[in-house]
Structure formats: structure tokens, C-alpha cells
PDB file of C-alpha atoms and ligand atoms in Angstrom:
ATOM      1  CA  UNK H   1      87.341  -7.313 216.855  1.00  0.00           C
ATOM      2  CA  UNK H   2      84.120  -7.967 218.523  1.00  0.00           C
ATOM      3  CA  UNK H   3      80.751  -7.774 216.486  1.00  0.00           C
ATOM      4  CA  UNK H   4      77.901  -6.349 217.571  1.00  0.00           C
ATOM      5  CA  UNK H   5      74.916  -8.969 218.692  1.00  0.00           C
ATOM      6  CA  UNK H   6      71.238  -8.180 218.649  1.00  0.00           C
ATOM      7  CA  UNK H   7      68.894  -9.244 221.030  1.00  0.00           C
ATOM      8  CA  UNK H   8      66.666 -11.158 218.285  1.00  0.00           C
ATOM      9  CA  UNK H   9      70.450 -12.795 217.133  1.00  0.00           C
ATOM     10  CA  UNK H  10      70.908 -14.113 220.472  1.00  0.00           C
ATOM     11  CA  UNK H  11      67.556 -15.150 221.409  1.00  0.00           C
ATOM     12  CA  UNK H  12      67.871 -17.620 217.633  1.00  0.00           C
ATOM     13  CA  UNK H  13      71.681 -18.809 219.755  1.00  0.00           C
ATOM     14  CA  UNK H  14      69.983 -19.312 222.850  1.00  0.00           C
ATOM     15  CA  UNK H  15      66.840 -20.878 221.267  1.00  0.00           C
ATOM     16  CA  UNK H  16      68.956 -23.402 219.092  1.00  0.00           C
ATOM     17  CA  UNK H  17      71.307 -24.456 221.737  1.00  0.00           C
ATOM     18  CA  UNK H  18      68.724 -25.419 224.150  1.00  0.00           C
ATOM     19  CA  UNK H  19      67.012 -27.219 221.286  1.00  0.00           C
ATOM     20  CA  UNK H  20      70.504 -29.186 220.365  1.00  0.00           C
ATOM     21  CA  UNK H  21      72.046 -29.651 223.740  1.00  0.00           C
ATOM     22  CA  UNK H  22      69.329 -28.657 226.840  1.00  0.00           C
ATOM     23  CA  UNK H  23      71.860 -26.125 227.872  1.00  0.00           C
ATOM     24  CA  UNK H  24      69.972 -22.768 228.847  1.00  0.00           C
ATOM     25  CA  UNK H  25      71.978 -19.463 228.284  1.00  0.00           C
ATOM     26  CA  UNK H  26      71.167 -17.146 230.800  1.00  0.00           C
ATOM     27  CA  UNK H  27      69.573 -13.753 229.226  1.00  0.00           C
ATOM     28  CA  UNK H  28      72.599 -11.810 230.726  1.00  0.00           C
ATOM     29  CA  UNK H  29      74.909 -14.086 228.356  1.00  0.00           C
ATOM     30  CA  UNK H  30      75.272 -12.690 225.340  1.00  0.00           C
ATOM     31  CA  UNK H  31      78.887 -11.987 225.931  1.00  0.00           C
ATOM     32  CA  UNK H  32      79.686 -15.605 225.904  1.00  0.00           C
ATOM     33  CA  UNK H  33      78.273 -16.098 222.183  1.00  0.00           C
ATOM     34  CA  UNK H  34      80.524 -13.065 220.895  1.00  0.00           C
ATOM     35  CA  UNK H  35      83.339 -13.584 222.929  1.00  0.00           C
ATOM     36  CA  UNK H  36      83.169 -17.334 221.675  1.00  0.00           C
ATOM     37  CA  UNK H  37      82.273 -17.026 217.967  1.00  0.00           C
ATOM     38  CA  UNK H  38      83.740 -13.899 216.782  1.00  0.00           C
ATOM     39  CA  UNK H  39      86.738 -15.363 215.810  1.00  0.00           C
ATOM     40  CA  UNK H  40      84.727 -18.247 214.174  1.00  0.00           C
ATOM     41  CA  UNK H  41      83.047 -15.685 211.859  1.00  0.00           C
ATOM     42  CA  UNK H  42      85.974 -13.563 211.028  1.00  0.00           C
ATOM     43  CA  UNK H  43      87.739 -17.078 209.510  1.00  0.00           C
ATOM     44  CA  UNK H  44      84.619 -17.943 207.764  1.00  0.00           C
ATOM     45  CA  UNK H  45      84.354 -13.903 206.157  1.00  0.00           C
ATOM     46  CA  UNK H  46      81.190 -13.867 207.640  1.00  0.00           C
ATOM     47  CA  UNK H  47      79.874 -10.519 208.508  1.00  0.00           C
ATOM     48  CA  UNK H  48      76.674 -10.779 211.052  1.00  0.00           C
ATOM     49  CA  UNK H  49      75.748 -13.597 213.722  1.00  0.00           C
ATOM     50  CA  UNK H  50      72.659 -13.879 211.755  1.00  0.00           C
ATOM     51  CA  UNK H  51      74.430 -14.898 208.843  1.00  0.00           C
ATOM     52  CA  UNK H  52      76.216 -17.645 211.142  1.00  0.00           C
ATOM     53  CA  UNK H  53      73.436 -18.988 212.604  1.00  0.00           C
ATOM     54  CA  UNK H  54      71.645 -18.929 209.186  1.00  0.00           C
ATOM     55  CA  UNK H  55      74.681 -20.892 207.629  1.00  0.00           C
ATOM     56  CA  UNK H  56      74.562 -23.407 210.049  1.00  0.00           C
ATOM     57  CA  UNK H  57      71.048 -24.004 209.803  1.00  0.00           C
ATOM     58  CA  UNK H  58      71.304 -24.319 205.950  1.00  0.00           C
ATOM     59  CA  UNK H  59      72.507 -27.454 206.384  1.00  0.00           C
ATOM     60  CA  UNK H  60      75.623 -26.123 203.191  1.00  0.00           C
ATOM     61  CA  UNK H  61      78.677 -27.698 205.796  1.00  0.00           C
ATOM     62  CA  UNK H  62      76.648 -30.266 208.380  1.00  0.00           C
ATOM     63  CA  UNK H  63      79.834 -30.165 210.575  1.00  0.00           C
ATOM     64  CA  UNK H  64      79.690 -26.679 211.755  1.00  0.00           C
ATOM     65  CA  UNK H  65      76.897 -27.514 213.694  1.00  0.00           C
ATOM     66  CA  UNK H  66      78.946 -29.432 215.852  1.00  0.00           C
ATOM     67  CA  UNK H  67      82.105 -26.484 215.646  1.00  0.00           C
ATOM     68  CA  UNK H  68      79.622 -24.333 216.954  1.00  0.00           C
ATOM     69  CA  UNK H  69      78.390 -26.712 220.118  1.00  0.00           C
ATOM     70  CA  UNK H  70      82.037 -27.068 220.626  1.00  0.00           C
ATOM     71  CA  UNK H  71      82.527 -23.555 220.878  1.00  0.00           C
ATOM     72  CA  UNK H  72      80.115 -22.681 222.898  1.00  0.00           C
ATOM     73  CA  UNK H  73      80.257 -25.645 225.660  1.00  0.00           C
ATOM     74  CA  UNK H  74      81.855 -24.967 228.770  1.00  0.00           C
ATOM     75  CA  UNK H  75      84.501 -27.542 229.720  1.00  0.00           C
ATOM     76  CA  UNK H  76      86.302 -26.301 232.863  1.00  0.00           C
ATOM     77  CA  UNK H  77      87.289 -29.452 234.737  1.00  0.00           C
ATOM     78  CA  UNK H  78      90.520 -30.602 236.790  1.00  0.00           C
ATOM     79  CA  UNK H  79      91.623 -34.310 237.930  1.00  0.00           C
ATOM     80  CA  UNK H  80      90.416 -35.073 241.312  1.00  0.00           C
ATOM     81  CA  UNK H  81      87.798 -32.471 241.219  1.00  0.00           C
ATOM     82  CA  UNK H  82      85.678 -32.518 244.115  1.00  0.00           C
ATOM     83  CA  UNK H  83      87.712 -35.486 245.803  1.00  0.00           C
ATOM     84  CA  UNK H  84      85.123 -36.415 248.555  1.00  0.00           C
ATOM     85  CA  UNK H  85      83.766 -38.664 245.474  1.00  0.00           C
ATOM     86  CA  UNK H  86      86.741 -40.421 244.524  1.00  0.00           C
ATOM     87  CA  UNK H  87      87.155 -41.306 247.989  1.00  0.00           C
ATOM     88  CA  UNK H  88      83.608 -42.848 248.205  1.00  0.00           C
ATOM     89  CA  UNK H  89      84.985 -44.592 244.773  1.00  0.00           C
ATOM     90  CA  UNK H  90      88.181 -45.608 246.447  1.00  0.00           C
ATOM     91  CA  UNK H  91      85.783 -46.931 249.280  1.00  0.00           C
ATOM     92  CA  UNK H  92      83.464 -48.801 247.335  1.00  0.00           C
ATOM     93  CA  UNK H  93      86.014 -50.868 245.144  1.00  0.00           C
ATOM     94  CA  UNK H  94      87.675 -52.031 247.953  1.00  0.00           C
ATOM     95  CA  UNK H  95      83.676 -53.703 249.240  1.00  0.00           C
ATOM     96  CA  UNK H  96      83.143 -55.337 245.625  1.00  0.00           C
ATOM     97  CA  UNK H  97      86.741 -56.094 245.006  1.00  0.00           C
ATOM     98  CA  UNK H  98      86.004 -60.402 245.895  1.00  0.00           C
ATOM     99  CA  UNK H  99      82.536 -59.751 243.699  1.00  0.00           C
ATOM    100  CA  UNK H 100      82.634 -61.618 240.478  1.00  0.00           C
ATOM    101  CA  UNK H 101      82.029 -58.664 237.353  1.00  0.00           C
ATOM    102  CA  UNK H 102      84.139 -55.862 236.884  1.00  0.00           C
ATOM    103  CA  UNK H 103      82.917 -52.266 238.328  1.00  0.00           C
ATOM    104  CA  UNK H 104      80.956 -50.286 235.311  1.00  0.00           C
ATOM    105  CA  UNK H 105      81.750 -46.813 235.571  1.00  0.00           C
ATOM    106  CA  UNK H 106      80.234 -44.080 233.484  1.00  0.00           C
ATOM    107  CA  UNK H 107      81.725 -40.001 232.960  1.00  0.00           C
ATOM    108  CA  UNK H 108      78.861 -38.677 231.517  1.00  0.00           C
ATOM    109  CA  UNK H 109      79.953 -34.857 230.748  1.00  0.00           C
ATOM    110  CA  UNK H 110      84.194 -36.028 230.777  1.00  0.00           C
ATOM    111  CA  UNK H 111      85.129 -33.043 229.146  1.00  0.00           C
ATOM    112  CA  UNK H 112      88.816 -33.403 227.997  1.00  0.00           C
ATOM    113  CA  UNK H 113      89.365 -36.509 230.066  1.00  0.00           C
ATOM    114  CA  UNK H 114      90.304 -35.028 233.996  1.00  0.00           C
ATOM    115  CA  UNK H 115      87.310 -37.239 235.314  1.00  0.00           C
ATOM    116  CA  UNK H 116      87.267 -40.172 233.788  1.00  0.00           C
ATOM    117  CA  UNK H 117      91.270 -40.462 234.224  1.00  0.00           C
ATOM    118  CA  UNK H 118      91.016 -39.683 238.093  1.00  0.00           C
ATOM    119  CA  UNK H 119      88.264 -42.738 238.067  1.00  0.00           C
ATOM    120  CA  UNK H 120      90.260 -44.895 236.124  1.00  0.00           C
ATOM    121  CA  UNK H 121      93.134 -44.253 238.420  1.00  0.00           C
ATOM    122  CA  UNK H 122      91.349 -45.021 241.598  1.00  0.00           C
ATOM    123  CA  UNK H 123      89.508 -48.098 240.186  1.00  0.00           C
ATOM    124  CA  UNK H 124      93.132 -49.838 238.866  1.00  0.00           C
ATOM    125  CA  UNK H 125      94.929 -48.833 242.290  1.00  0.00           C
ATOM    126  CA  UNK H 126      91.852 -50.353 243.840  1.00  0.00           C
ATOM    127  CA  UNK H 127      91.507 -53.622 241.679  1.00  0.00           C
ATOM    128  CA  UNK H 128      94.130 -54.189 239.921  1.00  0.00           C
ATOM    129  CA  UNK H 129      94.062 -53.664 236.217  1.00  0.00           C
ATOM    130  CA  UNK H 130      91.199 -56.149 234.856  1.00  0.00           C
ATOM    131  CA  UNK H 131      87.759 -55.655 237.109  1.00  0.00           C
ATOM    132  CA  UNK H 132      86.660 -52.044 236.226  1.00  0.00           C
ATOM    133  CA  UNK H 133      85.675 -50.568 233.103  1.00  0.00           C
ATOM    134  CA  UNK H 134      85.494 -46.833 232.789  1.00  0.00           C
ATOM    135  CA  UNK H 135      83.353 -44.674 229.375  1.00  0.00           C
ATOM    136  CA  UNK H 136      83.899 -40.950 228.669  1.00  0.00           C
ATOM    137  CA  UNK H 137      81.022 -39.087 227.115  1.00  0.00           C
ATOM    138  CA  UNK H 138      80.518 -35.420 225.706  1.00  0.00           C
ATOM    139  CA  UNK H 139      78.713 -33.621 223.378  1.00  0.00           C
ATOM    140  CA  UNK H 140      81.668 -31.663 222.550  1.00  0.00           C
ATOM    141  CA  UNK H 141      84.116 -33.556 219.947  1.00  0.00           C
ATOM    142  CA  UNK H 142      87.029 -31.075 220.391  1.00  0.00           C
ATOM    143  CA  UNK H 143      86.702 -32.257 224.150  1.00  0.00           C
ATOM    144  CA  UNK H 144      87.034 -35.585 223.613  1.00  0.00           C
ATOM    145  CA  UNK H 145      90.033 -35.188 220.683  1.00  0.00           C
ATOM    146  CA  UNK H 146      91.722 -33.890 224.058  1.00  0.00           C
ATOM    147  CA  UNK H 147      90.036 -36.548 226.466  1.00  0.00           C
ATOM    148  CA  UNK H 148      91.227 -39.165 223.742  1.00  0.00           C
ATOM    149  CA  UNK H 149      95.089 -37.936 223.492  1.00  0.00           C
ATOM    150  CA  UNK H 150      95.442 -37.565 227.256  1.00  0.00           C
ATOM    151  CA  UNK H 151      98.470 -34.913 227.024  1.00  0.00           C
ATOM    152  CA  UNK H 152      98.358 -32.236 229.750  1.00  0.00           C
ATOM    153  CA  UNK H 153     100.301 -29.325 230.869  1.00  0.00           C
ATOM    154  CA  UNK H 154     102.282 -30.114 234.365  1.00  0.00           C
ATOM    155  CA  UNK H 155     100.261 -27.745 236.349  1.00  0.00           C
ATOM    156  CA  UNK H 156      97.375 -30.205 235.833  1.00  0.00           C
ATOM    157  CA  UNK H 157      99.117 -32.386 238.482  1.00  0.00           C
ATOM    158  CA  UNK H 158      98.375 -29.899 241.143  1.00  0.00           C
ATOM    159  CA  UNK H 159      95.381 -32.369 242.598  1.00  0.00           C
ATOM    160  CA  UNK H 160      96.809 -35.576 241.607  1.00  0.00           C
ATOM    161  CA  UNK H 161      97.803 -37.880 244.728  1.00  0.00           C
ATOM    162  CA  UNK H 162     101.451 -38.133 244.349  1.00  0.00           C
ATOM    163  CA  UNK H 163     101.900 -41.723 244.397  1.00  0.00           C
ATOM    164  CA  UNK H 164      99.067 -41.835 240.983  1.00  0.00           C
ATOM    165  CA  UNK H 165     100.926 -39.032 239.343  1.00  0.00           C
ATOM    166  CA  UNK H 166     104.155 -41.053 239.494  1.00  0.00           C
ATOM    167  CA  UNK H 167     102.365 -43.951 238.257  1.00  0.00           C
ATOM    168  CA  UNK H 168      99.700 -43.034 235.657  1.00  0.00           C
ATOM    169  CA  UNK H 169     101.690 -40.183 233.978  1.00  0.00           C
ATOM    170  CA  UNK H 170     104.820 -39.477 232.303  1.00  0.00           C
ATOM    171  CA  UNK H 171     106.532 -36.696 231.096  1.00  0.00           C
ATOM    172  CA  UNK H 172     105.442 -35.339 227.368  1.00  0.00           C
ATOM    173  CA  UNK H 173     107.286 -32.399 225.036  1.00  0.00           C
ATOM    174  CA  UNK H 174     108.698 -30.056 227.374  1.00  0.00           C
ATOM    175  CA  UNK H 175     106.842 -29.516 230.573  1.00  0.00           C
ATOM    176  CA  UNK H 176     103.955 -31.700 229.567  1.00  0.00           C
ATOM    177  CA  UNK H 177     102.761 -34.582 231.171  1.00  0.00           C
ATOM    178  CA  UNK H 178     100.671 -37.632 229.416  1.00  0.00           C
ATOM    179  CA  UNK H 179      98.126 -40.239 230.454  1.00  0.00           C
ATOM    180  CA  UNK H 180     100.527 -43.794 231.006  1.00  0.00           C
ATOM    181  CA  UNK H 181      99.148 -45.464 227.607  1.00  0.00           C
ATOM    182  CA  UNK H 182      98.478 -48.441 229.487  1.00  0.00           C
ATOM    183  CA  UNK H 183      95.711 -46.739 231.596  1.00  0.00           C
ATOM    184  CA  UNK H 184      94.657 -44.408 228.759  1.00  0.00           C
ATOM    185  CA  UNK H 185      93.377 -47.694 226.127  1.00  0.00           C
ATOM    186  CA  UNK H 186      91.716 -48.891 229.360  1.00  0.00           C
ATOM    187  CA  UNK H 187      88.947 -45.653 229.046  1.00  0.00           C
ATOM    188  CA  UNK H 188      86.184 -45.788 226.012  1.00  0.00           C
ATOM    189  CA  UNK H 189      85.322 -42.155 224.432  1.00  0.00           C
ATOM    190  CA  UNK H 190      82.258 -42.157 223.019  1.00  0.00           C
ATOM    191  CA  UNK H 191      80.161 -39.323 221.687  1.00  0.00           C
ATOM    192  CA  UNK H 192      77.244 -39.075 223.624  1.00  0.00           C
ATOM    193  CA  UNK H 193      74.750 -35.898 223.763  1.00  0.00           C
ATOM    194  CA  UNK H 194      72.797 -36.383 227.228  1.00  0.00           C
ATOM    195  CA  UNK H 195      69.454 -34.919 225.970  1.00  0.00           C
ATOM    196  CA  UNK H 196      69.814 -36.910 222.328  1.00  0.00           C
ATOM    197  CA  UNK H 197      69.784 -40.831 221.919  1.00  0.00           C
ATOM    198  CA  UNK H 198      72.308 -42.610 223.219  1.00  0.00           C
ATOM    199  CA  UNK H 199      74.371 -45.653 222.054  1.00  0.00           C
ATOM    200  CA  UNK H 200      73.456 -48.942 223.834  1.00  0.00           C
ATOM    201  CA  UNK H 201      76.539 -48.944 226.731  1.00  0.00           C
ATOM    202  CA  UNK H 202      74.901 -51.437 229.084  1.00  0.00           C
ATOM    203  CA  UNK H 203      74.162 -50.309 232.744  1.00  0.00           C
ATOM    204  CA  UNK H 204      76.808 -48.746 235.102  1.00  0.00           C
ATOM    205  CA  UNK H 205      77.336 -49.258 238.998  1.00  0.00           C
ATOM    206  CA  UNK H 206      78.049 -45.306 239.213  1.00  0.00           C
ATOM    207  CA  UNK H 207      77.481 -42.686 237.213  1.00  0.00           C
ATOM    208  CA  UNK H 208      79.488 -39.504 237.261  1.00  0.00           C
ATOM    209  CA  UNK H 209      77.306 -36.550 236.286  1.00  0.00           C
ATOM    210  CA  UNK H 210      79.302 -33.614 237.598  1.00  0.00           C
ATOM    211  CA  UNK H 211      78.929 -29.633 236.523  1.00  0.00           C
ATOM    212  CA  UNK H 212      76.659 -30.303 233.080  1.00  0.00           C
ATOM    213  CA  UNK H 213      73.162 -30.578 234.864  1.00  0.00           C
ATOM    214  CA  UNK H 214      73.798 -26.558 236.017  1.00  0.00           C
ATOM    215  CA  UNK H 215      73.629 -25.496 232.734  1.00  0.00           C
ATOM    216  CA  UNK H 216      69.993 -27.529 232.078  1.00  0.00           C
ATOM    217  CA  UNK H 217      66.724 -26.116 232.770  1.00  0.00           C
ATOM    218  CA  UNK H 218      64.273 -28.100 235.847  1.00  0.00           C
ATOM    219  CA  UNK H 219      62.314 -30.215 232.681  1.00  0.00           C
ATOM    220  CA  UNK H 220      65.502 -30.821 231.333  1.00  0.00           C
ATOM    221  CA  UNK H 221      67.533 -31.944 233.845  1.00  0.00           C
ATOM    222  CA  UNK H 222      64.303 -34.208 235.429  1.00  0.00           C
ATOM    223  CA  UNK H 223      64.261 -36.023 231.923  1.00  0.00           C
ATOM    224  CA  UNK H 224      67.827 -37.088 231.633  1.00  0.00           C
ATOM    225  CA  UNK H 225      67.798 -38.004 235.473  1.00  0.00           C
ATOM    226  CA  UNK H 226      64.883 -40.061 234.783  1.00  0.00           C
ATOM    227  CA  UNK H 227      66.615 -41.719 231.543  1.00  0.00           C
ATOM    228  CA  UNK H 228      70.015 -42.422 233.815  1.00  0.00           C
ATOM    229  CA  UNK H 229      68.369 -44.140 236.867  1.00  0.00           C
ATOM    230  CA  UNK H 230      67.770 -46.549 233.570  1.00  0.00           C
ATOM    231  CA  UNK H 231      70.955 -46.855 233.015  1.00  0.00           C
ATOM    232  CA  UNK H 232      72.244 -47.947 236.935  1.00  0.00           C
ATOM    233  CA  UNK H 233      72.449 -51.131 238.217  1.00  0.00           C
ATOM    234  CA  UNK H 234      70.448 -51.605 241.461  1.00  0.00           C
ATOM    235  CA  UNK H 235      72.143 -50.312 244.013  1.00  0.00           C
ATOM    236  CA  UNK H 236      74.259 -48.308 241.939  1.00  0.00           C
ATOM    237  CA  UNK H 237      75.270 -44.496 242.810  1.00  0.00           C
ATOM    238  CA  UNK H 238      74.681 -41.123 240.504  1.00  0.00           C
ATOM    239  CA  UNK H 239      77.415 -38.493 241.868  1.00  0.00           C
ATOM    240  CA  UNK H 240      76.470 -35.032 240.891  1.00  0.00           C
ATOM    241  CA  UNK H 241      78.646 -31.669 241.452  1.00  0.00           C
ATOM    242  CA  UNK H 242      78.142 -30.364 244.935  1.00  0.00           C
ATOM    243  CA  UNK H 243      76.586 -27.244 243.953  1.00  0.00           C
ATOM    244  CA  UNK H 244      73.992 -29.347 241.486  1.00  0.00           C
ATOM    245  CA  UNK H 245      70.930 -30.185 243.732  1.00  0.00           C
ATOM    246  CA  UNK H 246      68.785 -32.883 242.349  1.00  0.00           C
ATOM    247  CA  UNK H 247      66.758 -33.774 245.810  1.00  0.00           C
ATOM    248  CA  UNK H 248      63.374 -33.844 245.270  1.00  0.00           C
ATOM    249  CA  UNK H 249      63.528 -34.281 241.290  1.00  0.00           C
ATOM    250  CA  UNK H 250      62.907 -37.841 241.253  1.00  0.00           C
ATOM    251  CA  UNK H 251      60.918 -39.652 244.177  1.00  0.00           C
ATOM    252  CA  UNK H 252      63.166 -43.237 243.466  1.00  0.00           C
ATOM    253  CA  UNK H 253      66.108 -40.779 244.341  1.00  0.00           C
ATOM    254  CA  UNK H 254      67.575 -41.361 247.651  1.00  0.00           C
ATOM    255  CA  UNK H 255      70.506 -39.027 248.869  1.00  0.00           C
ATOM    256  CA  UNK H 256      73.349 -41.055 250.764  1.00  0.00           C
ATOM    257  CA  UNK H 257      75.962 -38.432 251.114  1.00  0.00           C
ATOM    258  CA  UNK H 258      76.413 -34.886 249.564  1.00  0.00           C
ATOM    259  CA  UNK H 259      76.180 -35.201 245.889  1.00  0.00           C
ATOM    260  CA  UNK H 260      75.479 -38.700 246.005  1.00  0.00           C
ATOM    261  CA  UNK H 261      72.116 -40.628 244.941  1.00  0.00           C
ATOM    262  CA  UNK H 262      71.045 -44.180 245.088  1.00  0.00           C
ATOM    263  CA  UNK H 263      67.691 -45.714 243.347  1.00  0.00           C
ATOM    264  CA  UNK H 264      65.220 -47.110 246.148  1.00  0.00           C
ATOM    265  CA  UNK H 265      64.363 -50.355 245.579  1.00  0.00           C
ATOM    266  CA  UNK H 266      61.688 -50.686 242.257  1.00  0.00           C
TER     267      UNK H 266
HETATM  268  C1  SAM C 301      82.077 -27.963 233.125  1.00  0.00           C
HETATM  269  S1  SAM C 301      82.368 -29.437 232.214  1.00  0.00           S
HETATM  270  C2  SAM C 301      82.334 -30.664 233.516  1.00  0.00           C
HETATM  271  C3  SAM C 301      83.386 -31.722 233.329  1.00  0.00           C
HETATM  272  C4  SAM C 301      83.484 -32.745 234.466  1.00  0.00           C
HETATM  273  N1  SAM C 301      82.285 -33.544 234.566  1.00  0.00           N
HETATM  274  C5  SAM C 301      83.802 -32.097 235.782  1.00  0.00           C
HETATM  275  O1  SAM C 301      82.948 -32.081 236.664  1.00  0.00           O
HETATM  276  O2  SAM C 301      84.902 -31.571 235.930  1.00  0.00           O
HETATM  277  C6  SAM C 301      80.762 -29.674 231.429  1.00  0.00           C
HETATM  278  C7  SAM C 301      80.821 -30.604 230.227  1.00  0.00           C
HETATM  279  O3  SAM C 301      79.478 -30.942 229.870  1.00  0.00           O
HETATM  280  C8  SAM C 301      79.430 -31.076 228.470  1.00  0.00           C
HETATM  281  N2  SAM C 301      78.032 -30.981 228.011  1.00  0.00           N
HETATM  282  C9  SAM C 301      77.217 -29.901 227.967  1.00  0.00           C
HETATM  283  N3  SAM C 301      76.022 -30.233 227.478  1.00  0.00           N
HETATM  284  C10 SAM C 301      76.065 -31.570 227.212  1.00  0.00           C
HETATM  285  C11 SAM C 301      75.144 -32.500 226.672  1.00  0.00           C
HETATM  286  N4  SAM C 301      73.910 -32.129 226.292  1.00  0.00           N
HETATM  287  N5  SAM C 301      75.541 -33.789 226.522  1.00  0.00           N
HETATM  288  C12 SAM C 301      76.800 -34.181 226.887  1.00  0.00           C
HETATM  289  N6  SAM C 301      77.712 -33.342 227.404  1.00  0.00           N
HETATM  290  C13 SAM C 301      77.358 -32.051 227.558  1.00  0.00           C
HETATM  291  C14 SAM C 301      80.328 -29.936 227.964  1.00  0.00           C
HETATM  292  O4  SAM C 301      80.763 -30.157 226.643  1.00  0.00           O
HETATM  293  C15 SAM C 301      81.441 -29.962 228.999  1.00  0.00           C
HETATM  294  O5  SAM C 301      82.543 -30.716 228.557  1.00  0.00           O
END
């Protein structure tokens, strides 16, 4: 059973998970905290969100901070999502596959491990299984428990190219299907929150920041674009979801196809 959620409640939720994360609740939103935590508080025996928000602030359990971002992140994703970019991936491999280096490849918001999986997949049918290196990062840690065990219902083949599903999966329990371990040891999960520090990971040749950046305000979003042109090699690519507009944000940005940036030259 649902509580009830004051407006002075959620504006302390909204406040705090912009603070931790950059993500900005819209004001109409405040189904999303009770249809997401009421559950939470009814295991803890706690009676108000209040209360909640007052435990977690106390500090008394420091990991319920991070139950709570987990909760309340969105992590809708599917393999293949938005395949125009794994063509361009496909597309580029094959133009640096004589270059010496492997191909750095970074899924910055992987949720439970579609994206990063769908890269991998491309970049080992493309070179072979040595010259790419592919990292996972979210803020959510529940996310990448899932990201990290690779185990998905059989439905989540629906995108998959045939000939990659028959060689990057097999079958798991009943009906499941699971990430081939060889390819799954080949992706690095790391906990990463975009608008926090971040561990040193070297620079990346693309950068997959799909679906997170709609849930950022403008100052937020124009920091951590200006933080990841950092992180690209030159001439390296930042793919964005298609409905995620970033022209105009940053004047080194330079748009090459739809959803895809390059740095100009520095
Ligand atoms: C909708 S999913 C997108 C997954 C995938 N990139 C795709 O396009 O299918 C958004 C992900 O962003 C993550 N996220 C939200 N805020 C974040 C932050 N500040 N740092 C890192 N990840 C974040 C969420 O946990 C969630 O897994």
C-alpha cells in the first residue's frame, strides 16, 4: 500500500538526487518516488518518506544511500538499441582494423549490460578477439550486479543479429539465455557516477553516452560533456541517444551523423 508524499517530502527527494546523481525529477514525478520506495519503507517499518530520507541522511547504514539511487534510476535498455550506431561501430573497426592499438570503447550509463555487450559483440566480429577493449559504467550497483552476470531472459534476443546471438549466447535455466563467458571477462564493470570523480580509465576512441544525459539539467549535462571530450582520443566519436540533443552545448563539438559528435581539432 502506497503512502502518501508531501510536496516538501518530495522536493528533499528531488533536491538530494540532483545533488548525488545530476538527475532532475520533473515536478509532475512524484509518483515515481512512491511507486519506487514504498516497498523499501514498508521492509524497513518505516512509516513516512521523511523518515526515509532522514535515515539515509543520518549516515546510521551508509549503504542505503546507494539502495535508494538504485531504486530510483531508470535503466530501460535493450541490445542493439538504436542500431544506426553499431553500424557506424561495425564501420569504423573495419578502417582501424591494420592500426597498431586496440579500439578503447567506453558505455558510460551500461545499465545491466545490453550496450556494452552489443559493442563488445560488434568489435570481436570486427577484429577478432584481442584489439578492442570495452568498460561498463553506472551509478546504479544493482545494474551492474546484472551487467556483471550477463543472464537474460530469451525475449532479450529480439534485436540481436542472428548470426551474434548464435555466437555470443547460450542457453541458461529454462528459457534464459547468457553472455558466452568468453566475451563476458572481455567487458570491465566499473562503478562510475558521471557527475562524481571518476577512476583514472585512460582515454577512449568512442564513447557511448546513450538515454542518461535526458534525465540531466542544461548545466549539468554541459559539465560532464565538457569532462568527456577529456576523456576521447582525437578524432574519437561521443554517440548520444537520438532524442538527446547536445548541438550547440560545446563549440569543440562537431556533429557527423545523427547522434554522433567528434572534437574539432584543439
Ligand atoms: C535508460 S538507461 C540507458 C542505458 C543504455 N545507455 C541505453 O541507452 O540503453 C540510463 C542509465 O543511466 C544511469 N545513470 C543515471 N544517472 C547516472 C549518473 N549520474 N552516473 C552514471 N550513470 C547514471 C542509470 O542508472 C541507468 O542505468
Amino acid at each position: 500500500m502506497e503512502l502518501p508524499l508531501s510536496q516538501a517530502a518530495f522536493d528533499r527527494f528531488r533536491h538530494f538526487l540532483h545533488e548525488r546523481t545530476g538527475i532532475q525529477l520533473a515536478p509532475a514525478r512524484k509518483s515515481l518516488i512512491t511507486g519506487r520506495l514504498w516497498r523499501r519503507l514498508w521492509h524497513l517499518r518505516i512509516a513516512s518518506y521523511d523518515d526515509y530520507l532522514n535515515y539515509v541522511l543520518s549516515g546510521e547504514d551508509p549503504a542505503e544511500t546507494q539502495v535508494m539511487l538504485d531504486l530510483l534510476t531508470t535503466n530501460e535498455t535493450s541490445f542493439f538499441r538504436e542500431i544506426r550506431h553499431f553500424d557506424f561501430l561495425r564501420e569504423h573497426a573495419r578502417q582501424r582494423r591494420d592500426l597498431p592499438g586496440p579500439i578503447r570503447v567506453w558505455s558510460a550509463a551500461c545499465s545491466t549490460g545490453e550496450e556494452p555487450y552489443s559493442i563488445a559483440m560488434v568489435l570481436d566480429d570486427a577484429l577478432g578477439s584481442e584489439k578492442w577493449q570495452v568498460v561498463g559504467s553506472d551509478v546504479s550497483k544493482i545494474a551492474l550486479d546484472a551487467a556483471r552476470a550477463g543472464l537474460y531472459p530469451a525475449s532479450a534476443l529480439e534485436r540481436v543479429p542472428p548470426k551474434y546471438a548464435q555466437r555470443y549466447f547460450t542457453p541458461h535455466g529454462t528459457g534464459g539465455v547468457g553472455i558466452l563467458t568468453a566475451l563476458r571477462n572481455r567487458v570491465a564493470f566499473k562503478h562510475v557516477n558521471l557527475n562524481s570523480d571518476w577512476p583514472i580509465m585512460g582515454e577512449f576512441d568512442l564513447i557511448f553516452l546513450r538515454n542518461v544525459i535526458i534525465y540531466f539539467d542544461l548545466a549539468t549535462r554541459r559539465r560532464l560533456i565538457d569532462r568527456l571530450l577529456r576523456a576521447l582520443k582525437p578524432g574519437g566519436f561521443l554517440l548520444t541517444g537520438h532524442a538527446e540533443n547536445i548541438g550547440g552545448i560545446n563549440e569543440e563539438l562537431q556533429n557527423v551523423q545523427p547522434a554522433i559528435y567528434t572534437v574539432a581539432a584543439r
